[in-house]
Each structure stands twice: as structure tokens, then as C-alpha cells.
């Protein structure tokens, strides 16, 4: 006789799947609601880009925040918005003006992409920001997470975000131990990010901001709240990493390669109150910014620059003559001054620059469109890499 008591049947794969889905949905709902409650007490308030519904203002803040600290963005964002208050103002601006305003924020491809993206929004969408993740993702410099943030904040769409902080929170909460560079791990994190979205669209702006704040201030890489004396994390009861005692091991750490060091000589040509700048190619490091004429970057290895052992005139001759200047120009050098070496650290490399100040008796004529004599008093109007700006400001007085 067949037993009709379902409790005696082994659970089918479908039952298991359904119970796991409903558990995840329940967990997701609890996560989003706990996070929203948390943000009312602990979320960051009064940031200049908060509370906006204008997708342009949201987009600019999201791009600026990508690799720049909040305290710096707090200062620079209002200046940017004052100079370029609309997507049209940004699209029609000179790239130099955008680069100049971005000076010091680093990762300059962001500024070039902002400018290019604004132009595409004007051309393809008549200046109206697209409101779907799919369309936004086709624009320069906008990835899935940024597109999610723009649509969640501006259009209350149920679109997930997955920046580095959010990846960490989700990895810990769900106990995802895989390598975060791995495509499958990232896929899984996106799936979890979707599962924990609030059901109501109207909660999306608050929830998205709360998730960003929680990752940035509470579930941080080194000092997750649950690891401190203050055991008040609202996620503790369901957080897998906490349950397993693996908070310090999740997400898995990737071994950082040692950054190689490169070396270059940079030349500040000076004639009275004018200096010679060279615009860098768009695809180079510090692309489209103005800088000084330089020798090709070489891996430093064991080699160390000993300025005294260098024949600077010969170096100048090799560097400049072929491209920009005539042989007769060398006669107009009044004096050459050695300056202190400059060290600059990029995300994946270091650069050691040896500057030389070349005083001229007469101004060299430029045969390259990339070269420009500018008045020292005009420096602020040019987009310059930060270490070059600091060097020029201290040596051009
Ligand atoms: S319990 Fe700890 S690891 Fe888990 S979400 Fe909270 S702070 Fe992060």
C-alpha cells in the first residue's frame, strides 16, 4: 500500500531547489530591510551628490567616486558641477577644460570618458539620459555596476550594484570563497546581488545608498564591525562568514604582484616667464594631459640614476632633436639645472623621474602640434599630472 504521508517521502530535487530559493528570497528580503533600517541610523548623510534624481549628477558622482576617496570627491564634485552643470555643458566643453578640472584626481581615462560619454548622450539620445542598464552599459566608462547605480538612484529601477565594497559584503554574507578575479565567482555574486534587492522599486535609492555605505563604513576589509567590541552588525545572525569564523578570510585575497619601477628624464624648458609643455597622446598613461618633454620610460631594474654621470646635452639632443627641435636650438641653452628626483606611484607601477630645468636665451620654435609654450601664470588652465603640477609650481616661481 502506498504511503500518502508526505513527511515520509525523501525530498525531491525540486523540493530542495524550491526550499533553497524561498530561503534565499526570504533571506534577501530580510537583508534589504535590515540594511534600510541600519542606514537610517548609521548611513552617511549630507553628501553633496545625495538625494539627486538627475541622472547626470548621479553619473558624475559615481564616476568620481570610483577611484577617489569620498573626502576628496566632497571638495571636487561641487566644483565640477558648477563648471559643467548639465550634460550639454560637459559635451560642448573643451577637453582641456575637463582635464584641467580633473587634475589631481588620477585615473584620467575617467575624465576623457565622461567627456566622450556626454557627447554620445547629446548625439544619440538628444541629451536625455538613457534609463536602462543595457543602454547605459554601451556608453564609454559605464560598466554594469555604475549603470545599476544610475538607474536605481534616478529611475528607481531594481538594478543591482557590485562595486568592490559590495562584492566584499555579499561574499561574506553568503560565504562566497571563490577568487574574485574568476568570472564564475563574479557571476555568482551578481546572482546574490539580485536576490537581495528590495521588492519595492521605491526603496531602491535608499537601499543602494545603504549598501554602499555599509560596505564603506561597516563591513570593511580590515575591521568588520562584527570583529570589534561593538557586536551590533544587523547581519550577524545570518552572515555566513561570521557563522564560520571566516570574516578575515572572505573574500579570498589575491596575491599582489610587485609593481615594476620605471625611470625617465623630464625636461622643463624655460624662456623668461614661459615654459614648454607637451600634450600626451590620448591612449598613453596620463593621456591627453599636458606634461614635460621626457625620455622613454625604461624599467629601472637594478640600474640607478646617477645624474652626475649623465651627459644632459646629449640626452636632450637624443630626446628632442629628432622630433621637435632643430640642431641650432642647442646653441641657445643658457644653463641646465638638475632638480630633485620625483617618485610617483601608479596602481600597477612606480615611476622615478629625474627633472632638468633648461634655461634658454631664446625661445625655440615648435614644429609639433603637441608642443605649446605657455605663460607660467596660465598653468592652472591646463590639465597636468599631479606630480608634474607640483614640480612646476615649485620650480617656476
Ligand atoms: S557580520 Fe561581520 S562580516 Fe557579516 S556583514 Fe556584518 S560586519 Fe560584515
XYZ file of C-alpha atoms and ligand atoms in Angstrom:
405
model
C 0.000 0.000 0.000
C 1.268 3.424 -0.915
C 2.175 5.691 1.962
C 0.448 9.066 1.482
C 2.215 10.767 4.364
C 4.446 13.248 2.533
C 6.726 13.536 5.568
C 7.905 10.004 4.821
C 8.975 10.740 1.252
C 12.599 11.710 0.608
C 12.757 15.344 -0.564
C 12.906 15.558 -4.343
C 15.496 17.717 -6.070
C 12.694 20.126 -6.977
C 11.588 20.412 -3.340
C 15.149 21.090 -2.309
C 15.544 23.703 -5.000
C 12.245 25.377 -4.084
C 13.098 25.466 -0.410
C 16.543 26.862 -1.156
C 15.059 29.515 -3.487
C 12.449 30.525 -0.938
C 15.102 30.598 1.771
C 17.262 32.868 -0.390
C 14.298 35.101 -1.192
C 13.407 35.300 2.497
C 16.999 35.963 3.398
C 17.234 38.562 0.631
C 14.156 40.354 1.906
C 15.457 40.360 5.471
C 18.847 41.613 4.236
C 17.420 44.585 2.325
C 15.038 45.608 5.108
C 17.687 45.295 7.810
C 20.052 47.343 5.681
C 17.500 50.102 5.139
C 16.789 50.241 8.893
C 20.536 50.319 9.541
C 21.069 53.224 7.140
C 18.550 55.399 8.944
C 20.828 55.351 11.963
C 24.303 54.844 10.517
C 24.167 55.717 6.805
C 26.223 58.632 5.512
C 24.172 61.805 5.338
C 24.602 65.171 3.655
C 26.977 64.165 0.862
C 26.671 66.725 -1.971
C 25.512 64.154 -4.524
C 22.906 62.515 -2.286
C 19.192 62.935 -2.878
C 19.628 63.746 -6.581
C 17.191 62.398 -9.143
C 19.132 63.935 -12.007
C 20.944 61.044 -13.752
C 23.685 63.420 -14.919
C 24.553 64.497 -11.372
C 24.430 60.873 -10.185
C 26.619 59.687 -13.048
C 29.313 62.321 -12.395
C 29.426 61.421 -8.684
C 29.586 57.682 -9.398
C 32.492 58.101 -11.821
C 34.354 60.436 -9.465
C 33.887 58.064 -6.530
C 35.224 55.062 -8.456
C 38.885 55.511 -7.553
C 38.871 58.615 -5.385
C 38.298 58.962 -1.666
C 34.983 60.415 -0.519
C 36.696 63.330 1.275
C 38.381 64.415 -1.993
C 35.184 63.977 -4.005
C 33.341 66.130 -1.441
C 35.679 69.002 -2.414
C 35.927 68.423 -6.137
C 32.394 67.341 -7.067
C 30.755 70.739 -6.376
C 33.454 72.474 -8.467
C 32.869 70.100 -11.359
C 29.104 70.522 -11.193
C 29.443 74.297 -11.014
C 31.566 74.399 -14.162
C 29.605 71.706 -16.029
C 26.071 71.757 -14.562
C 24.438 69.795 -17.400
C 25.310 67.022 -19.810
C 25.177 69.628 -22.607
C 27.658 71.891 -20.806
C 30.057 68.962 -20.434
C 29.599 67.742 -24.019
C 30.319 71.151 -25.514
C 33.261 71.936 -23.221
C 36.837 71.830 -24.406
C 38.523 68.556 -23.379
C 41.390 70.637 -21.926
C 38.996 72.369 -19.540
C 37.642 68.986 -18.364
C 41.152 67.571 -17.920
C 42.260 70.693 -16.037
C 39.363 70.312 -13.607
C 40.173 66.612 -13.161
C 43.808 67.361 -12.321
C 44.911 65.558 -9.174
C 42.009 63.078 -9.147
C 44.046 60.460 -11.056
C 42.776 57.762 -13.430
C 42.384 60.344 -16.166
C 40.630 57.985 -18.552
C 37.583 58.697 -16.378
C 37.634 62.363 -17.429
C 38.124 61.526 -21.109
C 35.263 59.003 -20.916
C 32.977 61.498 -19.144
C 33.551 63.989 -21.934
C 33.075 61.418 -24.696
C 30.037 59.899 -22.994
C 28.372 63.324 -22.633
C 28.882 63.881 -26.367
C 27.314 60.497 -27.184
C 24.311 61.247 -24.948
C 23.803 64.520 -26.826
C 24.163 62.862 -30.243
C 22.379 59.524 -29.737
C 19.813 60.426 -27.092
C 19.298 64.170 -27.731
C 20.742 64.974 -24.318
C 18.316 62.719 -22.408
C 19.996 60.123 -20.229
C 19.013 56.547 -21.134
C 17.135 54.852 -18.301
C 18.082 51.205 -18.756
C 21.191 49.347 -17.641
C 21.540 47.826 -21.107
C 21.680 51.198 -22.871
C 23.879 52.830 -20.250
C 26.385 49.986 -20.452
C 27.044 50.792 -24.118
C 28.402 54.246 -23.193
C 32.118 54.939 -22.564
C 33.254 54.400 -18.975
C 29.923 52.976 -17.721
C 30.025 49.378 -16.507
C 27.159 47.254 -15.194
C 27.539 48.402 -11.585
C 27.641 52.122 -12.433
C 24.675 51.643 -14.779
C 22.851 49.889 -11.911
C 23.562 52.770 -9.533
C 22.360 55.388 -12.031
C 19.104 53.563 -12.786
C 18.455 52.711 -9.122
C 19.020 56.284 -7.895
C 17.498 58.225 -10.783
C 14.745 55.910 -12.064
C 14.105 53.624 -9.059
C 14.844 50.550 -11.138
C 15.525 47.245 -9.379
C 19.076 47.104 -10.697
C 21.873 45.659 -8.552
C 25.304 47.189 -7.989
C 28.532 45.284 -7.453
C 31.474 47.540 -6.733
C 34.450 46.327 -4.668
C 32.793 47.114 -1.320
C 29.555 45.405 -2.280
C 31.450 42.353 -3.521
C 33.008 42.040 -0.084
C 29.688 42.393 1.771
C 27.932 39.842 -0.422
C 30.865 37.412 -0.324
C 30.849 37.482 3.459
C 27.102 37.374 3.880
C 26.698 34.369 1.563
C 30.087 32.821 2.352
C 31.416 33.048 -1.221
C 35.022 31.925 -1.004
C 35.996 31.856 -4.697
C 38.648 34.032 -6.275
C 37.050 37.371 -7.124
C 39.002 37.632 -10.383
C 37.220 34.479 -11.533
C 34.330 35.006 -13.940
C 32.159 32.307 -12.294
C 32.608 33.838 -8.833
C 31.616 37.235 -10.169
C 28.558 35.694 -11.856
C 27.536 34.141 -8.545
C 27.956 37.473 -6.753
C 25.715 39.174 -9.326
C 23.082 36.492 -8.721
C 23.231 37.108 -4.970
C 23.132 40.883 -5.584
C 19.870 40.395 -7.499
C 18.431 38.070 -4.824
C 18.852 40.640 -2.041
C 17.216 43.573 -3.851
C 14.170 45.025 -2.104
C 10.844 44.102 -3.662
C 9.648 47.661 -3.837
C 11.132 49.918 -6.513
C 10.593 52.973 -4.352
C 13.132 51.597 -1.851
C 15.886 51.317 -4.463
C 17.593 54.712 -3.934
C 17.689 54.284 -0.153
C 18.748 50.638 -0.378
C 21.505 51.260 -2.935
C 22.989 54.103 -0.889
C 22.724 51.973 2.260
C 24.583 49.089 0.623
C 27.386 51.433 -0.488
C 27.626 52.971 2.980
C 27.534 49.604 4.733
C 30.444 48.302 2.647
C 32.443 51.501 3.040
C 31.985 52.044 6.768
C 30.746 48.862 8.492
C 31.784 45.666 6.734
C 35.238 46.985 5.853
C 38.252 44.932 4.667
C 40.223 45.007 7.912
C 37.805 45.994 10.646
C 34.397 44.460 10.022
C 32.073 45.630 12.765
C 31.421 42.083 13.992
C 35.146 41.704 14.714
C 35.195 44.694 17.051
C 33.916 45.065 20.595
C 30.769 46.576 19.159
C 28.807 43.471 18.121
C 25.977 45.418 16.553
C 26.021 44.351 12.904
C 22.406 43.750 11.865
C 23.510 40.907 9.548
C 25.316 38.846 12.172
C 22.577 36.276 12.660
C 22.572 35.248 9.024
C 26.073 36.166 7.872
C 27.847 33.009 6.695
C 31.386 34.358 7.121
C 30.615 35.326 10.712
C 28.981 31.963 11.444
C 32.034 30.126 10.067
C 34.523 32.439 11.773
C 35.947 33.328 8.345
C 35.377 37.056 8.185
C 39.096 37.759 7.820
C 39.429 35.124 5.051
C 36.445 36.135 2.936
C 36.741 37.451 0.294
C 39.793 35.414 -0.726
C 42.854 37.606 -1.002
C 44.601 37.748 -4.342
C 48.382 37.942 -4.333
C 49.532 41.344 -5.479
C 52.342 41.367 -7.995
C 55.212 43.638 -7.116
C 54.900 46.859 -9.104
C 57.745 47.398 -11.547
C 59.641 50.686 -11.374
C 60.290 52.746 -14.469
C 62.583 55.673 -14.895
C 62.581 58.712 -17.144
C 64.222 62.130 -17.509
C 61.876 65.094 -17.816
C 62.868 68.473 -19.247
C 61.423 71.786 -18.178
C 62.337 74.263 -20.921
C 62.086 77.793 -19.688
C 62.335 81.055 -21.547
C 61.693 84.045 -19.279
C 58.142 83.515 -17.921
C 57.165 80.888 -20.443
C 57.586 77.110 -20.294
C 57.256 74.397 -22.902
C 54.560 71.748 -22.410
C 53.786 68.694 -24.469
C 50.358 67.178 -24.804
C 50.443 63.425 -24.243
C 48.691 61.080 -26.684
C 45.139 60.087 -25.589
C 45.931 56.389 -25.121
C 49.124 56.887 -23.077
C 49.349 56.969 -19.295
C 48.216 60.485 -18.304
C 46.572 60.500 -21.734
C 45.561 63.920 -23.144
C 47.164 65.742 -20.218
C 49.944 68.277 -20.692
C 53.338 67.304 -19.358
C 57.040 67.874 -19.981
C 59.181 66.501 -22.760
C 60.580 63.225 -21.472
C 62.822 60.315 -22.390
C 61.117 56.949 -22.997
C 60.215 55.170 -19.766
C 62.649 52.343 -19.040
C 62.370 49.562 -16.473
C 64.630 50.531 -13.615
C 65.773 47.033 -12.629
C 68.975 47.281 -10.683
C 70.009 50.424 -12.531
C 70.026 53.638 -10.519
C 70.172 57.108 -11.995
C 73.308 58.998 -11.087
C 72.581 62.450 -12.506
C 76.246 63.457 -12.263
C 77.233 60.744 -14.703
C 74.761 61.850 -17.351
C 75.637 63.957 -20.360
C 72.448 66.012 -20.287
C 73.093 67.840 -23.531
C 73.500 64.560 -25.337
C 70.339 63.219 -23.681
C 68.483 66.347 -24.765
C 69.823 66.032 -28.240
C 68.649 62.421 -28.488
C 65.252 63.143 -26.975
C 64.272 66.359 -28.644
C 66.030 66.971 -31.877
C 64.609 64.130 -33.918
C 61.035 65.055 -33.141
C 60.672 68.621 -32.225
C 63.656 70.897 -32.451
C 66.468 71.866 -34.751
C 70.171 71.350 -34.145
C 70.764 75.132 -33.933
C 68.419 75.300 -30.964
C 71.015 73.589 -28.800
C 73.159 76.744 -29.034
C 70.527 78.776 -27.257
C 70.782 76.838 -23.980
C 71.902 79.312 -21.311
C 72.182 76.850 -18.433
C 70.956 73.483 -17.191
C 69.878 72.883 -13.625
C 69.399 69.489 -12.004
C 66.368 69.115 -9.768
C 65.393 66.562 -7.105
C 64.110 63.231 -8.420
C 60.343 62.693 -8.197
C 58.760 59.349 -7.288
C 55.209 58.634 -8.365
C 53.188 55.515 -7.639
C 50.526 54.369 -10.076
C 48.208 51.465 -9.324
C 50.470 48.952 -11.098
C 53.829 50.643 -11.442
C 56.159 53.204 -9.982
C 57.838 55.990 -11.860
C 61.071 57.713 -10.937
C 61.511 60.998 -12.789
C 64.744 62.955 -12.965
C 63.874 66.569 -13.810
C 66.203 69.003 -15.587
C 65.464 72.700 -15.924
C 66.785 74.088 -19.208
C 67.068 77.896 -19.319
C 67.054 79.294 -22.843
C 68.475 82.510 -24.319
C 65.773 82.492 -26.983
C 62.506 80.670 -27.430
C 62.602 77.521 -29.518
C 60.080 77.294 -32.284
C 57.812 74.244 -32.003
C 57.406 72.027 -35.000
C 54.969 69.652 -33.332
C 51.283 70.425 -32.750
C 51.599 68.620 -29.403
C 54.018 71.278 -28.102
C 52.924 74.566 -26.629
C 54.741 77.470 -24.992
C 52.559 78.693 -22.151
C 52.838 81.501 -19.628
C 53.604 80.255 -16.139
C 50.662 82.317 -14.888
C 48.373 80.167 -17.098
C 49.337 76.808 -15.557
C 46.015 76.425 -13.750
C 44.150 76.348 -17.054
C 45.967 73.198 -18.179
C 45.279 69.610 -17.191
C 48.566 68.305 -15.782
C 49.517 65.087 -13.971
C 49.624 65.903 -10.258
C 53.372 65.273 -9.687
C 54.213 67.416 -12.732
C 51.945 70.195 -11.473
C 53.597 70.116 -8.049
C 57.047 70.193 -9.644
C 56.146 73.065 -11.992
C 54.526 75.116 -9.267
C 57.561 74.781 -7.031
C 60.177 75.357 -9.725
C 58.526 78.017 -11.875
C 58.226 80.761 -9.288
S 28.537 40.074 10.402
Fe 30.549 40.956 10.004
S 31.166 40.087 8.047
Fe 28.965 39.746 8.259
S 28.032 41.508 7.237
Fe 28.232 42.041 9.431
S 30.177 43.121 9.576
Fe 30.175 42.042 7.612
